[in-house]
Coordinates of C-alpha atoms in Angstrom, one line a residue:
M530 CA -57.4 105.7 -6.3
A531 CA -61.3 106.1 -6.2
E532 CA -63.2 106.6 -2.9
R533 CA -64.8 103.3 -2.1
T534 CA -67.5 102.2 0.5
Y535 CA -67.3 98.7 2.1
A536 CA -69.7 96.3 3.6
L537 CA -68.3 94.4 6.6
T538 CA -69.4 91.0 7.3
E539 CA -68.4 88.8 10.2
V540 CA -67.9 85.0 9.8
V541 CA -66.6 82.0 11.7
G542 CA -64.5 79.6 9.6
T543 CA -63.7 76.1 10.9
S544 CA -61.1 73.3 10.2
K545 CA -59.7 70.2 11.6
A546 CA -56.4 70.8 9.8
G547 CA -55.6 74.4 11.1
V548 CA -55.9 78.2 11.2
D549 CA -55.0 78.9 7.6
E550 CA -57.6 76.2 6.4
A551 CA -60.1 77.7 8.6
I552 CA -59.6 81.3 7.1
Q553 CA -59.8 79.8 3.6
N554 CA -63.0 78.0 4.3
A555 CA -64.6 81.0 5.6
V556 CA -63.4 83.2 2.5
T557 CA -64.4 80.5 0.1
R558 CA -67.8 80.1 1.7
L559 CA -68.7 83.9 1.7
S560 CA -67.6 84.3 -1.9
K561 CA -70.3 82.1 -2.8
T562 CA -72.9 84.6 -1.5
V563 CA -71.2 88.1 -1.4
E564 CA -69.6 89.8 -4.4
N565 CA -66.5 92.0 -4.4
L566 CA -64.8 90.6 -1.4
D567 CA -61.5 92.7 -1.0
W568 CA -59.9 92.0 2.3
F569 CA -60.3 90.2 5.8
E570 CA -58.9 90.8 9.4
V571 CA -58.7 88.1 11.8
T572 CA -60.5 89.1 15.0
Q573 CA -60.2 85.8 17.2
V574 CA -58.6 82.3 17.0
R575 CA -60.1 79.6 19.0
G576 CA -60.3 75.8 19.1
Y577 CA -62.5 73.0 20.3
I578 CA -60.9 70.4 22.5
R579 CA -62.3 66.8 22.5
D580 CA -60.8 64.0 24.8
G581 CA -57.7 66.2 25.7
A582 CA -56.6 66.9 22.1
V583 CA -57.4 69.8 19.6
D584 CA -60.4 68.6 17.6
H585 CA -61.0 71.7 15.2
Y586 CA -59.9 75.6 15.0
Q587 CA -62.4 78.4 14.8
V588 CA -61.2 81.7 13.4
T589 CA -63.4 84.9 13.4
L590 CA -63.0 87.1 10.3
K591 CA -64.3 90.4 9.3
I592 CA -64.4 90.5 5.7
G593 CA -64.8 93.7 3.6
S594 CA -66.6 93.7 0.5
R595 CA -66.6 96.7 -2.0
L596 CA -70.0 98.1 -2.7
K597 CA -70.8 98.6 -6.3
D598 CA -70.8 102.2 -7.7
A599 CA -74.2 103.7 -7.9

């Protein structure tokens, strides 16, 4: 395996449907502006409560993107 260097970006994905969709929303959105996404790590899971019920989910991710070889 070649030695690689990664950039690390922290993002927060949100969704009314759940944690999985919040993760997918974050990865999909970041992939539109950052190339070579390779992996992610969930660092926090939170939610927003409105009128006594869960309104939406918030998931903080660290996403690694492989830097291009020089």
